[in-house]
Every structure is written in C-alpha cells, then in structure tokens.
Coordinates of C-alpha atoms in Angstrom, one line a residue:
M1413 CA -26.3 10.3 -9.7
T1414 CA -25.6 12.9 -12.3
Q1415 CA -25.4 11.7 -15.8
V1416 CA -24.1 14.2 -18.4
V1417 CA -24.6 13.4 -22.0
S1418 CA -23.4 15.5 -24.9
N1419 CA -25.7 17.1 -27.4
G1420 CA -24.8 14.5 -30.1
A1421 CA -26.9 11.4 -30.3
K1422 CA -25.2 8.2 -29.2
G1423 CA -24.5 6.0 -32.2
R1424 CA -23.7 2.4 -32.2
L1425 CA -20.3 3.0 -33.8
T1426 CA -19.3 5.9 -31.6
M1427 CA -17.3 5.4 -28.5
D1428 CA -19.0 6.4 -25.3
N1429 CA -17.0 8.1 -22.6
L1430 CA -17.6 7.0 -19.0
V1431 CA -16.0 9.2 -16.3
I1432 CA -15.7 7.9 -12.7
V1433 CA -15.0 10.6 -10.1
D1434 CA -14.1 9.0 -6.8
L1435 CA -14.0 11.4 -3.9
G1436 CA -12.1 9.7 -1.1
S1437 CA -11.0 10.8 2.4
N1438 CA -7.4 11.5 1.4
S1439 CA -7.6 12.1 -2.4
V1440 CA -10.0 12.7 -5.3
R1441 CA -9.4 10.5 -8.3
M1442 CA -10.8 10.4 -11.8
A1443 CA -10.7 7.8 -14.5
I1444 CA -11.8 8.4 -18.1
N1445 CA -12.9 5.3 -19.9
E1446 CA -13.8 4.6 -23.5
I1447 CA -16.8 2.2 -23.7
R1448 CA -16.8 0.2 -26.9
P1449 CA -19.9 -1.0 -28.6
D1450 CA -19.2 -4.6 -27.4
K1451 CA -19.3 -3.3 -23.8
T1452 CA -15.6 -3.7 -23.2
F1453 CA -13.7 -0.6 -22.0
R1454 CA -10.3 1.1 -22.2
E1455 CA -9.0 3.5 -19.6
V1456 CA -7.6 6.5 -21.5
G1457 CA -6.9 8.9 -18.5
R1458 CA -6.3 8.6 -14.8
Y1459 CA -5.9 11.6 -12.5
K1460 CA -5.4 12.2 -8.8
E1461 CA -5.2 15.2 -6.5
D1462 CA -4.5 14.9 -2.8
T1463 CA -7.1 17.0 -1.0
R1464 CA -7.3 15.3 2.4
L1465 CA -11.0 15.9 2.8
S1466 CA -11.1 14.1 6.2
E1467 CA -8.4 16.3 7.7
G1468 CA -9.4 17.8 11.1
M1469 CA -12.9 16.2 11.2
G1470 CA -12.4 15.3 14.8
P1471 CA -15.0 13.7 17.1
E1472 CA -17.8 15.9 15.7
K1473 CA -17.1 14.5 12.2
K1474 CA -17.4 17.9 10.5
L1475 CA -15.7 18.6 7.2
Q1476 CA -13.4 21.6 7.5
D1477 CA -13.5 24.7 5.3
A1478 CA -9.9 24.4 4.1
A1479 CA -10.4 20.8 3.1
I1480 CA -13.7 21.6 1.4
K1481 CA -12.0 24.4 -0.6
R1482 CA -9.1 22.0 -1.7
T1483 CA -11.7 19.4 -2.8
L1484 CA -13.8 21.9 -4.8
A1485 CA -10.7 23.2 -6.6
A1486 CA -9.7 19.6 -7.6
L1487 CA -13.3 18.8 -8.8
K1488 CA -13.4 22.0 -10.9
H1489 CA -10.0 21.1 -12.4
F1490 CA -11.3 17.6 -13.3
R1491 CA -14.4 19.1 -14.8
I1492 CA -12.3 21.0 -17.3
L1493 CA -10.7 17.7 -18.4
Y1494 CA -14.0 15.8 -19.1
Q1495 CA -16.7 18.4 -19.9
D1496 CA -16.2 18.5 -23.6
L1497 CA -16.0 14.8 -24.2
P1498 CA -18.6 13.4 -26.6
N1499 CA -21.2 10.9 -25.5
L1500 CA -20.4 11.5 -21.9
T1501 CA -21.6 9.9 -18.8
V1502 CA -20.2 11.0 -15.4
K1503 CA -20.6 8.9 -12.3
A1504 CA -19.5 10.5 -9.1
I1505 CA -19.0 8.5 -5.9
T1506 CA -17.8 9.4 -2.5
T1507 CA -16.9 7.3 0.5
A1508 CA -16.0 7.4 4.2
A1509 CA -15.3 11.1 4.9
V1510 CA -18.6 12.3 3.3
R1511 CA -20.4 9.2 4.6
Q1512 CA -19.5 10.1 8.2
A1513 CA -19.7 13.9 7.9
S1514 CA -22.2 15.7 10.1
N1515 CA -22.3 18.5 7.5
Q1516 CA -22.7 16.1 4.6
A1517 CA -25.9 17.7 3.2
D1518 CA -24.4 21.2 3.1
F1519 CA -21.2 19.9 1.4
L1520 CA -23.0 17.9 -1.2
E1521 CA -25.3 20.9 -2.0
R1522 CA -22.3 23.1 -2.5
V1523 CA -20.6 20.6 -4.8
Q1524 CA -23.8 20.4 -6.9
R1525 CA -24.0 24.2 -7.0
E1526 CA -20.4 25.0 -7.8
V1527 CA -19.3 21.9 -9.9
G1528 CA -22.6 20.4 -11.2
L1529 CA -22.0 17.0 -9.8
T1530 CA -24.4 14.9 -7.7
F1531 CA -22.4 12.4 -5.6
D1532 CA -23.6 9.0 -4.7
V1533 CA -22.6 8.4 -1.1
L1534 CA -21.6 4.7 -1.0
S1535 CA -22.3 2.8 2.2
G1536 CA -19.4 1.0 3.7
D1537 CA -20.8 -2.4 2.5
D1538 CA -21.2 -1.0 -1.0
E1539 CA -17.7 0.3 -1.1
A1540 CA -16.4 -3.1 0.0
Y1541 CA -18.5 -4.9 -2.6
Y1542 CA -17.4 -2.7 -5.5
D1543 CA -13.8 -3.2 -4.3
Y1544 CA -14.4 -6.9 -4.6
L1545 CA -15.9 -6.6 -8.1
G1546 CA -13.0 -4.6 -9.2
V1547 CA -10.4 -7.0 -7.8
M1548 CA -12.1 -10.2 -9.1
N1549 CA -12.3 -8.8 -12.6
R1550 CA -8.5 -8.6 -12.9
L1551 CA -7.0 -10.9 -10.2
R1552 CA -8.2 -14.5 -10.3
V1553 CA -8.1 -15.7 -6.8
E1554 CA -9.9 -18.5 -5.0
D1555 CA -9.3 -17.8 -1.3
A1556 CA -8.0 -14.5 0.1
L1557 CA -8.7 -11.6 2.4
M1558 CA -9.2 -8.3 0.5
L1559 CA -8.1 -5.3 2.5
D1560 CA -8.6 -1.6 1.4
I1561 CA -7.2 1.0 3.7
G1562 CA -8.4 4.4 2.9
G1563 CA -8.1 7.8 4.7
A1564 CA -11.1 7.4 7.0
S1565 CA -12.2 3.8 6.6
L1566 CA -11.0 0.2 6.2
E1567 CA -12.9 -2.3 4.0
M1568 CA -12.4 -6.1 4.2
V1569 CA -13.8 -8.9 2.1
N1570 CA -13.4 -12.6 2.8
I1571 CA -13.1 -14.3 -0.5
R1572 CA -13.9 -18.1 -0.4
S1573 CA -13.9 -20.3 -3.5
G1574 CA -13.7 -17.2 -5.7
K1575 CA -16.8 -15.6 -4.2
E1576 CA -17.5 -12.9 -1.6
S1577 CA -18.2 -14.6 1.7
N1578 CA -18.2 -11.8 4.2
L1579 CA -17.5 -8.1 4.0
I1580 CA -17.3 -5.2 6.4
S1581 CA -16.4 -1.5 6.5
I1582 CA -14.8 0.0 9.7
P1583 CA -14.6 3.8 10.2
F1584 CA -10.9 4.2 10.7
G1585 CA -8.1 4.7 8.2
A1586 CA -4.8 6.4 7.6
V1587 CA -5.8 10.0 8.3
N1588 CA -8.1 9.6 11.3
L1589 CA -5.8 7.0 13.0
S1590 CA -2.8 9.2 12.5
E1591 CA -4.6 12.2 13.9
Q1592 CA -6.1 10.4 16.9
F1593 CA -2.9 8.7 18.0
H1594 CA -0.3 11.3 16.9
L1595 CA 1.4 9.0 14.4
D1596 CA 2.3 11.8 12.0
D1597 CA 5.9 12.6 13.2
Q1598 CA 8.3 10.9 15.6
I1599 CA 6.4 7.9 17.0
N1600 CA 5.9 8.0 20.8
P1601 CA 5.9 4.4 22.2
A1602 CA 2.8 5.2 24.3
D1603 CA 0.9 6.5 21.4
F1604 CA 1.8 3.5 19.3
F1605 CA 0.8 1.2 22.0
D1606 CA -2.6 2.9 22.4
A1607 CA -3.2 2.7 18.6
T1608 CA -2.3 -1.0 18.6
V1609 CA -4.6 -1.8 21.5
F1610 CA -7.4 0.2 19.9
L1611 CA -7.1 -1.5 16.6
R1612 CA -6.7 -5.0 17.9
Q1613 CA -9.8 -4.7 20.1
R1614 CA -11.9 -3.6 17.2
L1615 CA -10.5 -6.2 14.8
Q1616 CA -11.0 -9.0 17.3
D1617 CA -14.8 -8.2 17.4
I1618 CA -15.2 -9.2 13.7
W1619 CA -16.5 -12.8 14.1
W1620 CA -15.7 -14.1 10.7
L1621 CA -12.0 -13.0 10.5
G1622 CA -11.0 -16.4 11.9
E1623 CA -12.2 -17.9 8.6
A1624 CA -9.5 -15.9 6.8
K1625 CA -6.7 -17.4 8.8
T1626 CA -3.5 -18.1 6.8
K1627 CA -5.1 -16.7 3.6
P1628 CA -3.0 -14.3 1.4
F1629 CA -4.1 -10.7 1.5
I1630 CA -5.1 -8.7 -1.5
L1631 CA -4.2 -5.1 -0.9
L1632 CA -5.9 -1.9 -2.2
G1633 CA -5.7 1.7 -1.2
G1634 CA -3.2 4.5 -1.2
A1635 CA -1.2 3.4 1.9
N1636 CA -0.8 -0.1 0.5
R1637 CA 0.2 1.1 -2.9
S1638 CA 2.9 3.2 -1.2
L1639 CA 4.2 0.1 0.5
A1640 CA 4.5 -1.6 -2.9
R1641 CA 6.3 1.3 -4.5
M1642 CA 8.8 1.6 -1.5
S1643 CA 9.6 -2.1 -1.9
R1644 CA 10.1 -1.8 -5.7
R1645 CA 12.3 1.2 -5.3
Q1646 CA 14.5 -0.6 -2.8
Q1647 CA 14.8 -3.6 -5.1
Q1648 CA 15.5 -1.2 -8.0
V1649 CA 12.7 -2.8 -10.0
L1650 CA 11.9 -1.1 -13.3
H1651 CA 8.4 0.5 -13.8
V1652 CA 7.9 1.2 -10.1
E1653 CA 4.2 2.2 -10.6
Q1654 CA 3.3 -1.1 -12.1
I1655 CA 2.3 -2.9 -8.9
H1656 CA -0.7 -4.9 -10.0
G1657 CA -0.1 -8.5 -9.0
Y1658 CA 3.1 -7.6 -7.2
Q1659 CA 3.7 -9.8 -4.1
L1660 CA 5.6 -9.3 -0.8
T1661 CA 6.2 -11.8 2.0
T1662 CA 4.9 -10.9 5.5
H1663 CA 8.5 -10.6 6.7
E1664 CA 9.2 -8.0 4.1
V1665 CA 6.1 -6.0 5.0
F1666 CA 7.2 -6.0 8.7
R1667 CA 10.7 -4.9 7.6
L1668 CA 9.4 -2.0 5.7
F1669 CA 7.0 -1.0 8.5
S1670 CA 9.9 -1.1 11.1
G1671 CA 11.9 1.3 8.9
L1672 CA 8.9 3.7 8.8
L1673 CA 8.6 3.6 12.6
R1674 CA 12.3 4.5 13.1
K1675 CA 11.9 7.8 11.1
N1676 CA 10.3 11.1 11.8
H1677 CA 8.1 13.0 9.4
E1678 CA 10.9 14.8 7.6
Q1679 CA 12.9 11.6 7.2
R1680 CA 9.9 9.7 5.9
K1681 CA 9.4 12.3 3.3
Q1682 CA 12.8 11.4 1.8
I1683 CA 11.9 7.7 1.4
S1684 CA 12.1 6.7 -2.3
G1685 CA 8.7 5.5 -3.5
L1686 CA 6.7 7.2 -0.7
E1687 CA 4.8 10.3 -1.8
P1688 CA 6.0 13.2 0.5
D1689 CA 2.4 14.3 1.2
R1690 CA 1.7 10.8 2.5
A1691 CA 4.6 10.7 4.9
D1692 CA 2.5 11.9 7.9
I1693 CA -0.2 9.3 7.5
I1694 CA 1.7 6.2 6.3
V1695 CA 2.3 4.7 9.7
G1696 CA -1.4 5.0 10.5
G1697 CA -2.2 3.6 7.1
I1698 CA -0.1 0.5 7.4
L1699 CA -0.7 -0.4 11.0
P1700 CA -4.0 -2.2 10.4
L1701 CA -2.3 -4.4 7.8
V1702 CA 0.5 -5.3 10.1
L1703 CA -1.8 -6.2 12.9
L1704 CA -4.0 -8.3 10.6
L1705 CA -1.0 -10.2 9.2
Q1706 CA -0.1 -11.1 12.8
M1707 CA -3.6 -12.0 13.9
L1708 CA -4.3 -14.2 10.8
D1709 CA -0.8 -15.7 10.4
S1710 CA -0.7 -14.9 6.7
D1711 CA 2.5 -15.4 4.8
R1712 CA 2.1 -12.9 1.9
V1713 CA 0.3 -10.0 0.3
I1714 CA -0.7 -9.3 -3.3
F1715 CA -1.3 -5.8 -4.6
S1716 CA -4.2 -4.8 -6.8
E1717 CA -4.5 -1.6 -8.9
S1718 CA -8.1 -2.4 -9.4
G1719 CA -10.7 -1.4 -6.8
V1720 CA -14.0 0.5 -6.4
R1721 CA -13.8 2.4 -9.7
E1722 CA -13.2 -0.7 -11.7
G1723 CA -16.0 -2.4 -9.8
I1724 CA -18.4 0.3 -10.7
I1725 CA -17.4 0.2 -14.3
N1726 CA -18.0 -3.6 -14.3
A1727 CA -21.4 -3.1 -12.7
Y1728 CA -22.3 -0.3 -15.1
L1729 CA -21.5 -2.4 -18.1
N1730 CA -23.6 -5.2 -16.7
Q1731 CA -26.4 -2.7 -16.0
D1732 CA -26.1 -3.3 -12.2
Y1733 CA -25.3 0.3 -11.4
N1734 CA -27.5 3.2 -12.5

C-alpha cells in the first residue's frame, strides 16, 4: 500500500489527511478525511467518477483498454485534488474487477507507473468485512443481513447479536449480470428468466442464508443507493441524497423494480433519482436484492451510506490496517 507523507513533520496539533481511493468495478471513489489528534475523523471531501472498469471483461476476465484509459484519467484527476495536502497518507484499494482480472498485474503496474499509486487488492472476504465495519460504526443493528451489490461482485454479511456471523463474496454484480443476460435495454422475458434461475441456484448454495430468514436487509452499493434516491424523488422528500438510515418496505422495493422492468434503456434514463449512466445496469444491480427478499421473507430494507471506505478508516484508526 502506498503511503505518501508531506515533507513537513507530523505534529501532534496538526491535522493529518487520510485519503481513501476506492477503485470499484463501476466507479472510482475518493474520500478525503481529516484525522484529529484524538483519532476521530471528519470527511472533508467525497468524489466519484463512473469509469466502469469491468465493462467488456467477458469470460476471459480481461480488463479492456477503453475502461483502463477511463480509470487512469479519473485517478490522475483525483491525484491533483490530494497531492498537495499536508501530512498526507493515501490508501488505495480495489475490489472485484481487478481481483478477477487476468491482466491484473499489467494493470496495477501501469497505475503505479502513471499515477504513483500501489493498490491493495482486497479479497472478497476482506471487502465484506470492511463493509461490515463501516456499517456497524454508524448503524447500530443487532440482527440483519448486510448486502453490498457492486459492479462485478456481491458481498453479504449475516449480522447476529451485533456481530459478524457469516460473510461471503460472490463474483457477479450489476455490470456483469447486465452484460451476461442482456438486461441493459428492453427486457426480454427469456433473458430475465435465465438470469433469475442463474442467481437463485447460486444463492441457494449458500448454506447459512437460512439463518438470515426474516431479518431486515442493510443495503450498500451504487445500485441500492439509486433505489433509495428513486423512492425519495417519488415521495418528494427533501435532501434526496441523504439516504443513510432510510427504510423501504419489501413491497415498495418490488414496486420500484417492476417499474424498471417495464421501461427500456432510454426510458430508464429519464427516471428521477436514477443516474442516467446507471440506467443500463440498474435491473442487473437490483435483481439479486429482489430474489433475496423473496427467498428470506424479509419485510424491509435499511440503506447505509457507510461501507468499505469507512470500514478501512475505522481499522486504520485502530491500527488494524497498515
């Protein structure tokens, strides 16, 4: 992991700056955090660029040139924003797309050469665990199923009595499901059926999921956040982006998903609260949630703005992440 420290010596009374660069399968995100002397922190900047790194990886799991160029451009832009901060530490993490990539080593070497960042490739279990740490730091729950649907993977954590009981990462998400089953535009019933059968078979193989039956879901990830924003727009709620702790009934999730299925790509791009560049992957991104809600007979979902980045900050402050 690259750590970048300014020339000035760190003083006890000087704020440290911790930057988390999170390279995901659909977007690259950055959070700039001020670390206080008492080891509390304050987020002072949050940035996101949609780069869709996992686009077109296909069965050979190869990162494509166009996606790599988009990602490098975003990382270079982010570097401009943080490189002159004093007392700086940068922690760069990447998840499913790079974790699965057959050309991972070439990609990471190019990022190091052109941007100066050395990425820590999180395992699926690590990603799920840091999600859990981030959620539990801000949402006090005793029993729930945490679900993070990303671009190329899905993480689940069974929370029992406030503790992580079981966790898993599965290598499918919004981008690769949408590509594999052609869920990007008008939905063909046969394609939708094939996607449903594929997902249900793989989810049924997870032995401990039965222990999460009837538990509420805690939702993370871009597709889930879009679902919350769509709901808040329809209800004309102020501060649409403030979704942390927001809840929906399972019935409302199903209603929103049904509306997505009835629209083609162009029509979905017009939905208030849904980012237009997510319109082609939103059905693939929400489908796992819908199936799990049915399988586990859960009655509601709770949205979390905290996730892997906040989990890493928490671990860093407790000296559990180097």
